[in-house]
Coordinates of C-alpha atoms in Angstrom, one line a residue:
X147 CA 16.6 70.2 45.2
X148 CA 15.0 72.1 42.3
X149 CA 16.8 75.2 41.0
X150 CA 14.0 77.5 42.0
X151 CA 13.6 76.1 45.5
X152 CA 14.5 78.2 48.5
X153 CA 15.8 77.3 51.9
X154 CA 13.6 78.8 54.5
X155 CA 15.9 78.3 57.5
X156 CA 17.5 81.3 59.1
X157 CA 20.9 82.3 57.9
X158 CA 21.7 85.5 60.0
X159 CA 24.2 84.0 62.3
X160 CA 26.6 86.7 63.6
X161 CA 29.3 84.1 64.1
X162 CA 31.8 84.5 61.3
X163 CA 35.3 83.9 60.2
X164 CA 36.9 87.3 59.5
X165 CA 40.3 88.9 58.8
X166 CA 39.6 91.2 61.8
X167 CA 39.4 88.2 64.1
X168 CA 43.0 87.3 63.3
X169 CA 44.5 90.9 63.4
X170 CA 45.3 91.1 67.1
X171 CA 43.9 93.3 69.7
X172 CA 45.3 96.7 68.7
X173 CA 43.5 99.9 69.5
X174 CA 41.1 100.6 66.6
X175 CA 38.9 103.3 68.1
X176 CA 35.4 103.5 66.7
X177 CA 34.9 101.5 63.5
X178 CA 32.6 103.7 61.5
X179 CA 32.1 101.6 58.4
X180 CA 34.6 103.6 56.5
X181 CA 37.4 102.0 54.4
X182 CA 40.5 103.8 55.8
X183 CA 41.7 105.3 59.0
X184 CA 45.1 106.3 57.7
X185 CA 47.1 107.1 54.6
X186 CA 50.8 106.1 54.5
X187 CA 53.1 107.9 52.1
X188 CA 56.4 107.1 50.6
X189 CA 58.8 110.1 50.9
X190 CA 61.1 110.4 47.8
X191 CA 59.3 110.7 44.5
X192 CA 55.9 110.8 46.2
X193 CA 55.9 113.7 48.7
X194 CA 59.1 115.4 47.6
X195 CA 61.3 115.4 44.5
X196 CA 63.7 112.4 44.5
X197 CA 67.2 113.6 45.3
X198 CA 69.3 110.4 45.8
X199 CA 70.7 110.0 49.3
X200 CA 69.7 113.5 50.3
X201 CA 70.9 114.8 53.7
X202 CA 70.5 118.5 52.9
X203 CA 67.2 120.2 53.8
X204 CA 67.9 123.0 51.3
X205 CA 67.4 120.4 48.5
X206 CA 63.9 119.4 49.6
X207 CA 61.2 120.3 47.0
X208 CA 57.6 119.1 47.4
X209 CA 55.8 117.6 44.4
X210 CA 53.1 119.8 42.8
X211 CA 49.9 120.0 44.8
X212 CA 51.2 117.9 47.7
X213 CA 50.3 120.4 50.5
X214 CA 46.7 120.9 49.4
X215 CA 46.2 117.2 48.8
X216 CA 47.5 116.3 52.3
X217 CA 45.4 119.0 53.9
X218 CA 42.3 117.4 52.3
X219 CA 43.2 114.1 53.9
X220 CA 43.7 115.8 57.3
X221 CA 40.4 117.6 57.0
X222 CA 38.7 114.3 56.3
X223 CA 40.0 113.0 59.6
X224 CA 42.6 110.6 58.2
X225 CA 45.9 110.1 60.0
X226 CA 49.1 110.5 58.0
X227 CA 52.4 108.7 58.2
X228 CA 55.6 108.6 56.1
X229 CA 57.1 105.2 55.4
X230 CA 60.4 105.5 53.8
X231 CA 63.5 103.4 52.9
X232 CA 66.7 105.3 53.7
X233 CA 69.6 103.0 53.0
X234 CA 71.8 106.1 52.9
X235 CA 72.0 105.7 56.7
X236 CA 73.5 102.2 56.4
X237 CA 75.8 103.4 53.6
X238 CA 77.0 106.4 55.6
X239 CA 75.9 109.0 53.0
X240 CA 74.2 111.0 55.7
X241 CA 73.6 110.9 59.4
X242 CA 70.5 110.5 61.5
X243 CA 70.7 114.1 62.4
X244 CA 70.8 115.2 58.8
X245 CA 67.9 113.0 58.0
X246 CA 65.8 114.5 60.8
X247 CA 66.7 118.0 59.4
X248 CA 65.3 116.9 56.0
X249 CA 62.2 115.6 57.7
X250 CA 61.7 118.9 59.6
X251 CA 61.9 120.7 56.3
X252 CA 59.4 118.3 54.7
X253 CA 57.0 119.2 57.6
X254 CA 57.6 122.9 57.1
X255 CA 56.5 122.5 53.5
X256 CA 53.7 119.9 53.9
X257 CA 52.5 120.1 57.5
X258 CA 52.8 117.8 60.4
X259 CA 52.6 114.0 60.0
X260 CA 51.3 111.8 62.7
X261 CA 54.3 109.4 62.4
X262 CA 57.5 108.8 60.6
X263 CA 58.6 105.2 60.0
X264 CA 62.1 104.8 58.5
X265 CA 64.0 101.7 57.4
X266 CA 67.7 102.5 57.9
X267 CA 69.0 99.3 56.3
X268 CA 70.4 98.2 52.9
X269 CA 69.0 95.3 50.9
X270 CA 71.9 93.1 52.0
X271 CA 70.9 93.5 55.6
X272 CA 67.9 91.2 55.2
X273 CA 65.6 93.2 57.5
X274 CA 61.8 92.9 57.5
X275 CA 61.2 96.6 57.3
X276 CA 62.8 97.6 54.0
X277 CA 60.1 97.8 51.3
X278 CA 58.9 95.6 49.6
X279 CA 58.8 93.8 53.0
X280 CA 55.7 94.9 55.0
X281 CA 57.4 95.8 58.3
X282 CA 57.1 99.6 57.9
X283 CA 53.4 99.2 57.1
X284 CA 52.8 97.1 60.2
X285 CA 54.8 99.5 62.3
X286 CA 52.9 102.5 61.0
X287 CA 49.5 100.9 61.6
X288 CA 50.5 100.2 65.2
X289 CA 51.8 103.7 65.7
X290 CA 48.6 105.1 64.4
X291 CA 46.4 102.8 66.4
X292 CA 44.8 100.9 63.5
X293 CA 45.5 97.8 61.4
X294 CA 47.1 97.6 58.0
X295 CA 43.8 96.6 56.3
X296 CA 42.5 100.1 57.3
X297 CA 45.5 101.8 55.7
X298 CA 46.3 102.9 52.1
X299 CA 49.9 103.4 51.0
X300 CA 50.8 105.8 48.2
X301 CA 54.2 105.4 46.5
X302 CA 56.0 105.8 43.3
X303 CA 57.6 102.4 42.7
X304 CA 56.6 98.7 42.8
X305 CA 58.3 98.2 46.2
X306 CA 55.8 100.5 47.8
X307 CA 52.8 98.7 46.4
X308 CA 54.3 95.3 47.2
X309 CA 54.9 96.3 50.8
X310 CA 51.2 97.5 51.1
X311 CA 49.8 94.3 49.7
X312 CA 52.1 92.1 51.8
X313 CA 50.7 93.8 54.9
X314 CA 47.1 93.6 53.8
X315 CA 46.8 97.3 53.1
X316 CA 45.7 99.0 49.8
X317 CA 48.5 100.3 47.6
X318 CA 48.3 103.2 45.2
X319 CA 51.1 103.7 42.6
X320 CA 51.8 107.2 41.4
X321 CA 54.3 106.6 38.6
X322 CA 57.3 108.9 37.9
X323 CA 60.0 108.7 35.2
X324 CA 61.8 106.1 37.3
X325 CA 58.8 103.8 37.6
X326 CA 59.3 100.7 35.5
X327 CA 56.5 99.7 33.0
X328 CA 56.1 96.3 34.6
X329 CA 55.5 97.9 38.0
X330 CA 52.7 100.0 36.5
X331 CA 51.2 96.9 34.9
X332 CA 51.3 94.9 38.1
X333 CA 49.8 97.7 40.3
X334 CA 46.1 97.3 41.1
X335 CA 45.5 101.0 41.6
X336 CA 47.4 103.7 39.6
X337 CA 46.9 107.4 39.9
X338 CA 48.4 110.1 37.7
X339 CA 49.8 112.2 40.6
X340 CA 49.4 112.6 44.4
X341 CA 46.4 114.9 44.2
X342 CA 44.7 112.4 41.9
X343 CA 45.5 109.6 44.4
X344 CA 44.0 111.6 47.3
X345 CA 40.9 112.5 45.2
X346 CA 40.2 108.8 44.6
X347 CA 40.9 107.8 48.2
X348 CA 38.4 110.3 49.4
X349 CA 35.9 109.3 46.7
X350 CA 36.1 105.7 47.6
X351 CA 35.7 106.6 51.3
X352 CA 32.6 108.7 50.7
X353 CA 31.1 106.1 48.2
X354 CA 30.4 103.6 50.9
X355 CA 28.6 106.1 53.1
X356 CA 24.8 106.5 52.4
X357 CA 23.9 110.0 51.3
X358 CA 20.2 109.3 51.9
X359 CA 18.1 106.7 53.8
X360 CA 16.6 103.8 51.9
X361 CA 13.3 105.5 51.4
X362 CA 11.3 104.2 54.3
X363 CA 11.6 101.0 56.5
X364 CA 12.8 98.0 54.7
X365 CA 11.0 94.9 55.9
X366 CA 12.3 92.6 53.2
X367 CA 15.2 93.2 50.9
X368 CA 15.9 91.1 47.9
X369 CA 19.6 91.0 47.0
X370 CA 20.9 89.4 43.8
X371 CA 24.3 88.0 43.0
X372 CA 24.1 85.4 40.2
X373 CA 27.5 84.2 39.3
X374 CA 30.3 81.9 40.6
X375 CA 31.3 81.2 44.2
X376 CA 34.0 83.8 44.2
X377 CA 31.6 86.5 42.9
X378 CA 29.2 85.7 45.7
X379 CA 31.9 85.8 48.4
X380 CA 33.2 89.2 47.4
X381 CA 29.6 90.6 47.6
X382 CA 29.4 89.5 51.2
X383 CA 30.2 92.9 52.8
X384 CA 27.5 94.6 50.8
X385 CA 24.9 92.0 51.6
X386 CA 25.8 92.5 55.3
X387 CA 25.2 96.2 54.9
X388 CA 21.8 95.6 53.4
X389 CA 21.0 93.1 56.2
X390 CA 21.9 95.8 58.8
X391 CA 19.0 97.9 57.5
X392 CA 16.5 95.3 56.7
X393 CA 14.4 92.9 58.8
X394 CA 14.7 90.1 56.3
X395 CA 17.1 89.5 53.4
X396 CA 16.4 87.1 50.5
X397 CA 19.3 86.3 48.2
X398 CA 18.8 85.3 44.6
X399 CA 21.8 83.4 43.3
X400 CA 22.7 80.9 40.5
X401 CA 23.7 77.2 40.8
X402 CA 27.4 78.0 40.5
X403 CA 27.3 80.4 43.5
X404 CA 24.9 78.5 45.7
X405 CA 27.5 76.8 47.9
X406 CA 29.1 80.2 48.6
X407 CA 25.7 81.8 49.4
X408 CA 25.2 79.2 52.1
X409 CA 28.3 80.6 53.8
X410 CA 27.3 84.2 53.9
X411 CA 26.2 86.0 57.1
X412 CA 23.1 88.2 56.9
X413 CA 21.1 86.1 54.5
X414 CA 17.7 84.7 55.7
X415 CA 16.6 82.8 52.6
X416 CA 18.1 81.8 49.3
X417 CA 16.4 81.4 45.9
X418 CA 18.5 79.5 43.4
X419 CA 17.8 80.0 39.7
X420 CA 20.1 80.3 36.7
X421 CA 20.1 83.6 34.8
X422 CA 20.9 83.1 31.1
X423 CA 22.3 86.6 30.6
X424 CA 24.8 86.0 33.4
X425 CA 25.9 82.3 33.1
X426 CA 29.0 81.8 30.9
X427 CA 27.6 78.8 29.1
X428 CA 23.8 79.4 29.3
X429 CA 21.0 77.2 28.2
X430 CA 18.4 78.7 25.9
X431 CA 16.0 81.1 27.5
X432 CA 13.1 79.2 28.9
X433 CA 10.0 81.4 28.8
X434 CA 8.2 79.2 31.3
X435 CA 11.2 79.3 33.6
X436 CA 11.3 83.1 33.4
X437 CA 7.6 83.3 34.3
X438 CA 8.1 81.0 37.2
X439 CA 11.0 83.0 38.4
X440 CA 9.1 86.3 38.1
X441 CA 6.2 84.8 40.1
X442 CA 8.6 83.5 42.8
X443 CA 10.3 86.9 43.1
X444 CA 6.9 88.6 43.4
X445 CA 6.0 86.2 46.3
X446 CA 9.0 87.4 48.3
X447 CA 7.2 90.7 49.0
X448 CA 10.3 92.7 48.8
X449 CA 10.2 96.5 49.6
X450 CA 13.5 96.9 47.8
X451 CA 15.8 95.0 45.4
X452 CA 19.5 95.5 45.1
X453 CA 21.0 93.9 42.1
X454 CA 24.8 93.2 42.3
X455 CA 26.7 92.5 39.2
X456 CA 30.3 92.4 38.0
X457 CA 31.6 95.4 36.0
X458 CA 31.0 93.7 32.6
X459 CA 27.5 92.4 33.3
X460 CA 24.1 94.0 32.9
X461 CA 21.5 94.3 35.6
X462 CA 18.7 95.4 33.3
X463 CA 17.2 92.0 32.2
X464 CA 16.6 91.1 35.8
X465 CA 15.4 94.6 36.6
X466 CA 12.6 94.1 34.0
X467 CA 11.6 90.8 35.7
X468 CA 11.6 92.6 39.1
X469 CA 9.4 95.3 37.7
X470 CA 7.0 92.7 36.4
X471 CA 7.1 91.0 39.8
X472 CA 5.8 94.2 41.3
X473 CA 9.0 95.3 43.2
X474 CA 8.7 99.1 43.5
X475 CA 12.3 100.1 44.4
X476 CA 15.2 98.7 42.5
X477 CA 18.9 99.7 42.7
X478 CA 21.7 98.5 40.4
X479 CA 24.9 99.6 38.7
X480 CA 24.2 100.4 35.1
X481 CA 26.2 102.3 32.5
X482 CA 23.5 101.6 30.0
X483 CA 20.4 103.7 29.9
X484 CA 17.8 101.9 32.2
X485 CA 14.7 103.8 31.3
X486 CA 12.1 103.2 34.0
X487 CA 13.7 99.9 35.1
X488 CA 15.8 101.3 37.9
X489 CA 14.9 103.7 40.7
X490 CA 18.6 104.0 41.7
X491 CA 21.0 104.0 38.8
X492 CA 24.5 103.8 40.3
X493 CA 27.8 104.2 38.5
X494 CA 31.3 103.2 39.6
X495 CA 34.6 104.1 38.0
X496 CA 36.7 101.3 36.5
X497 CA 39.2 99.7 38.8
X498 CA 37.4 99.7 42.2
X499 CA 37.7 96.4 44.1
X500 CA 34.6 94.3 43.6
X501 CA 33.7 94.3 47.4
X502 CA 33.9 98.1 47.5
X503 CA 32.0 98.4 44.2
X504 CA 29.2 96.4 45.8
X505 CA 29.4 98.3 49.0
X506 CA 29.0 101.6 47.1
X507 CA 25.8 100.3 45.5
X508 CA 24.4 99.2 48.9
X509 CA 25.2 102.8 50.1
X510 CA 23.5 104.3 47.1
X511 CA 20.4 102.2 48.1
X512 CA 20.7 103.7 51.7
X513 CA 22.6 100.9 53.5
X514 CA 25.9 100.8 55.3
X515 CA 27.8 98.4 57.4
X516 CA 27.1 99.0 61.1
X517 CA 29.7 100.3 63.5
X518 CA 32.1 97.5 64.4
X519 CA 31.6 95.5 61.2
X520 CA 34.8 95.8 59.1
X521 CA 34.4 96.0 55.3
X522 CA 36.1 92.6 54.9
X523 CA 34.9 89.2 53.6
X524 CA 33.3 87.0 56.2
X525 CA 31.9 83.5 56.5
X526 CA 29.3 82.1 58.9
X527 CA 31.2 80.0 61.4
X528 CA 28.3 77.6 61.9
X529 CA 28.1 76.9 58.1
X530 CA 31.8 75.8 57.8
X531 CA 32.4 72.1 58.0
X532 CA 34.8 70.7 60.6
X533 CA 38.3 70.3 59.3
X534 CA 39.3 66.6 58.9
X535 CA 41.3 65.4 61.9
X536 CA 43.9 63.5 59.8
X537 CA 45.3 66.8 58.4
X538 CA 47.4 67.4 61.5
X539 CA 48.1 70.7 63.1
X540 CA 47.2 74.1 61.6
X541 CA 49.9 76.1 59.7
X542 CA 50.2 74.1 56.5
X543 CA 50.3 75.7 53.1
X544 CA 47.3 75.1 50.8
X545 CA 48.2 74.8 47.1
X546 CA 45.1 75.1 44.9
X547 CA 46.2 74.8 41.3
X548 CA 42.9 74.7 39.5
X549 CA 40.2 77.1 38.4
X550 CA 36.8 76.8 36.6
X551 CA 38.4 79.1 34.0
X552 CA 41.5 77.4 32.6
X553 CA 43.1 80.8 31.8
X554 CA 43.4 81.4 35.5
X555 CA 44.6 78.0 36.6
X556 CA 48.2 77.3 37.5
X557 CA 49.8 75.1 34.8
X558 CA 50.1 71.6 36.3
X559 CA 53.9 71.3 35.6
X560 CA 54.5 74.6 37.4
X561 CA 52.2 73.6 40.3
X562 CA 54.1 70.3 40.7
X563 CA 57.4 72.2 40.8
X564 CA 55.9 74.6 43.4
X565 CA 54.8 71.7 45.5
X566 CA 58.3 70.3 45.4
X567 CA 60.0 73.6 46.2
X568 CA 57.6 74.2 49.2
X569 CA 58.2 70.7 50.6
X570 CA 62.0 71.1 50.1
X571 CA 61.8 74.3 52.1
X572 CA 60.1 72.5 55.0
X573 CA 56.5 73.5 54.4
X574 CA 53.7 71.0 54.8
X575 CA 51.6 71.2 51.6
X576 CA 47.9 70.3 51.1
X577 CA 46.9 70.2 47.4
X578 CA 43.2 71.0 47.0
X579 CA 40.8 70.8 44.0
X580 CA 37.4 69.7 42.9
X581 CA 36.4 66.2 42.0
X582 CA 36.9 67.1 38.3
X583 CA 40.5 68.1 39.1
X584 CA 41.6 64.9 40.8
X585 CA 44.0 64.0 38.0
X586 CA 45.8 67.4 38.4
X587 CA 45.9 67.3 42.2
X588 CA 47.3 63.8 42.3
X589 CA 50.0 64.8 39.9
X590 CA 50.9 67.9 41.9
X591 CA 50.8 66.1 45.2
X592 CA 53.1 63.4 43.9
X593 CA 55.8 66.1 43.7
X594 CA 55.3 67.0 47.4
X595 CA 52.2 67.2 49.5
X596 CA 48.9 65.6 50.5
X597 CA 46.3 65.1 47.8
X598 CA 42.9 66.4 48.9
X599 CA 41.4 66.6 45.3
X600 CA 37.7 65.9 45.4
X601 CA 37.6 65.3 49.2
X602 CA 35.8 68.5 50.2
X603 CA 32.9 70.7 49.2
X604 CA 33.2 74.5 49.5
X605 CA 32.3 74.5 53.2
X606 CA 34.9 71.8 53.9
X607 CA 37.5 73.7 51.9
X608 CA 36.7 76.8 53.9
X609 CA 37.6 75.0 57.1
X610 CA 40.9 73.7 55.6
X611 CA 41.8 77.2 54.3
X612 CA 41.0 78.8 57.7
X613 CA 43.7 76.8 59.4
X614 CA 46.4 77.3 56.8
X615 CA 49.5 79.4 57.2
X616 CA 49.0 80.6 53.6
X617 CA 47.2 79.7 50.4
X618 CA 48.9 79.6 47.0
X619 CA 46.2 80.0 44.5
X620 CA 45.2 81.8 41.3
X621 CA 42.3 84.2 40.8
X622 CA 39.5 81.8 41.9
X623 CA 37.2 81.1 44.7
X624 CA 39.7 79.7 47.3
X625 CA 41.5 83.0 47.2
X626 CA 38.4 84.7 48.5
X627 CA 37.9 82.0 51.1
X628 CA 41.4 82.8 52.3
X629 CA 40.6 86.5 52.5
X630 CA 37.4 85.7 54.5
X631 CA 39.5 83.8 57.0
X632 CA 42.4 86.4 57.1
X633 CA 44.8 83.9 55.7
X634 CA 47.7 85.3 53.6
X635 CA 47.7 84.6 49.9
X636 CA 50.4 84.0 47.3
X637 CA 48.4 85.1 44.3
X638 CA 49.3 83.4 41.0
X639 CA 47.2 86.0 39.2
X640 CA 46.5 85.8 35.5
X641 CA 45.8 89.3 34.2
X642 CA 42.8 88.4 32.2
X643 CA 40.8 90.5 34.7
X644 CA 42.2 93.5 36.6
X645 CA 44.0 92.6 39.8
X646 CA 42.8 95.8 41.5
X647 CA 39.2 94.6 41.1
X648 CA 39.7 90.8 41.7
X649 CA 42.8 90.4 43.8
X650 CA 42.5 89.0 47.4
X651 CA 40.7 91.7 49.4
X652 CA 42.2 93.2 52.6
X653 CA 44.5 90.2 53.4
X654 CA 48.3 90.0 53.2
X655 CA 49.1 89.1 49.6
X656 CA 52.1 88.7 47.3
X657 CA 51.3 88.8 43.6
X658 CA 53.3 86.7 41.2
X659 CA 53.2 86.4 37.5
X660 CA 53.6 88.6 34.4
X661 CA 51.0 91.3 34.5
X662 CA 51.8 92.6 31.0
X663 CA 51.2 89.5 28.8
X664 CA 48.8 89.8 25.8
X665 CA 46.0 88.1 27.7
X666 CA 45.7 91.2 29.9
X667 CA 42.1 92.4 30.4
X668 CA 40.7 90.0 27.8
X669 CA 38.4 88.2 30.4
X670 CA 39.3 85.0 28.4
X671 CA 38.1 81.8 30.1
X672 CA 40.6 79.8 28.1
X673 CA 44.2 81.0 27.7
X674 CA 44.5 82.9 24.4
X675 CA 48.3 82.9 24.4
X676 CA 50.3 79.7 23.7
X677 CA 52.3 78.5 26.7
X678 CA 50.3 80.4 29.3
X679 CA 53.2 82.9 29.7
X680 CA 51.6 85.0 32.4
X681 CA 52.0 82.2 34.9
X682 CA 54.3 79.6 33.4
X683 CA 57.4 81.9 33.9
X684 CA 57.0 82.0 37.7
X685 CA 60.0 80.5 39.5
X686 CA 58.9 78.1 42.3
X687 CA 61.5 79.8 44.5
X688 CA 59.5 83.0 44.2
X689 CA 56.7 81.2 45.9
X690 CA 59.0 80.2 48.7
X691 CA 60.3 83.7 49.0
X692 CA 56.7 85.1 49.0
X693 CA 55.9 82.9 52.0
X694 CA 58.9 84.3 53.8
X695 CA 57.8 87.9 53.0
X696 CA 54.4 87.0 54.5
X697 CA 56.1 85.6 57.7
X698 CA 54.8 82.1 57.1
X699 CA 57.3 79.8 58.7
X700 CA 58.3 76.4 57.3
X701 CA 57.9 74.9 60.8
X702 CA 54.1 74.7 60.2
X703 CA 52.8 77.9 61.9
X704 CA 52.2 81.2 60.2
X705 CA 53.6 84.5 61.3
X706 CA 50.2 86.1 62.0

């Protein structure tokens, strides 16, 4: 098939894999296309000054600006809950009655909360509710009638953020003098104080809601996401939002993202063409190819074009071609001055998750997800290949060591040790990879597991991932396949790009690795630091422990 050839068959199937399908049947109320229903808050150090093992209400002091910030959340219709570790109960430092008196004083100062969730255990008790375990987050979501993916947790230490991620919620770190530097480095979302955290929660909530309609009926919308498979997958919610308001959606993608484009709901037609200002190893610009692309884009007859890019890419070269193709309404994110190339010049602060970044652009162009469509990654069920029957029952662990960018790949020696540790712990391991990675997958699987290197295309891999108990993977496409299927992720995340933007989205996750190594935020495709220290120092037992945190049993079935 030529690179500029489109597939004309319909791609709007509503049948999709989604995290929401696997979240149970809890009461969610009306899903309004917003990001969050509830805000969960740590107590000591976040809402009130940290007085160790305090059982005296006279010592309760709220942090500056807390009452006004919480009232803003209440006014916005968000439910509030406190989730707090109180090991002083287990240690006998105060009684339950004294703790309740403290909580009554907190509510005198800060207003009523919709729920209080307390872990009364010590670390040695091995409970599943003491943060960083996710039990309190799950319990709070149930109490508030929502799901963890629609919650955001604000806390002052790494345990709070880890508990949020392990439940599939968003986590905001508000550092205090007791917060360790490595906790700040590992957090995907950091705010200076509680009022700043609330300001950003409300800003993100509002950003995905259109302020104005799209400027008239949209018969045909052209959406663009020209990059790798993972980039296309994380743009899926925004493309569904555009599809909800357009009669027909045409997607322009590059060769590296085509397989992922075939899996997205909401797309009617696909045009595949490389863009030399986007591709990491581009061929020279071909003037005839650009003329051909411009003519093809003009033939689409689009009323509107929405150009999705990563935070470090420019939409302006394509905007010029779109203008030359006669498209009269173009929206894109651009920090650079666009002149007359854009009708809607959108801006997004640094650090916003890529799916939300794209959703906010769709909203700026007048589109939103319809009621009932969660802002999660999804795949078309009818586009996912059947899982091979010889893989046995669901519940295995997928270990995907490779990546198109070697800086984000798990070192083969470490991957082999992880496979051995998982197998020794009783997990059934499937080692996946592309045809080019067969040497690595064979080596890893020899230490424990079944080698599937080169046996599947992306659609086949999606089917394997969907039946996994968990996926152990770096920052690469299969992590986003897992998010689209609601499968927990042990994220071996190299910090070359920000975790807050590129971590697995709205799915239970444990992040491992050193987030403060010198490669941080370099966007390097090849590791710039000898020894790959951001990942090579991971202990395989940490992966086994992470699966336990995610309630993935070694008997083959996950805890979801």
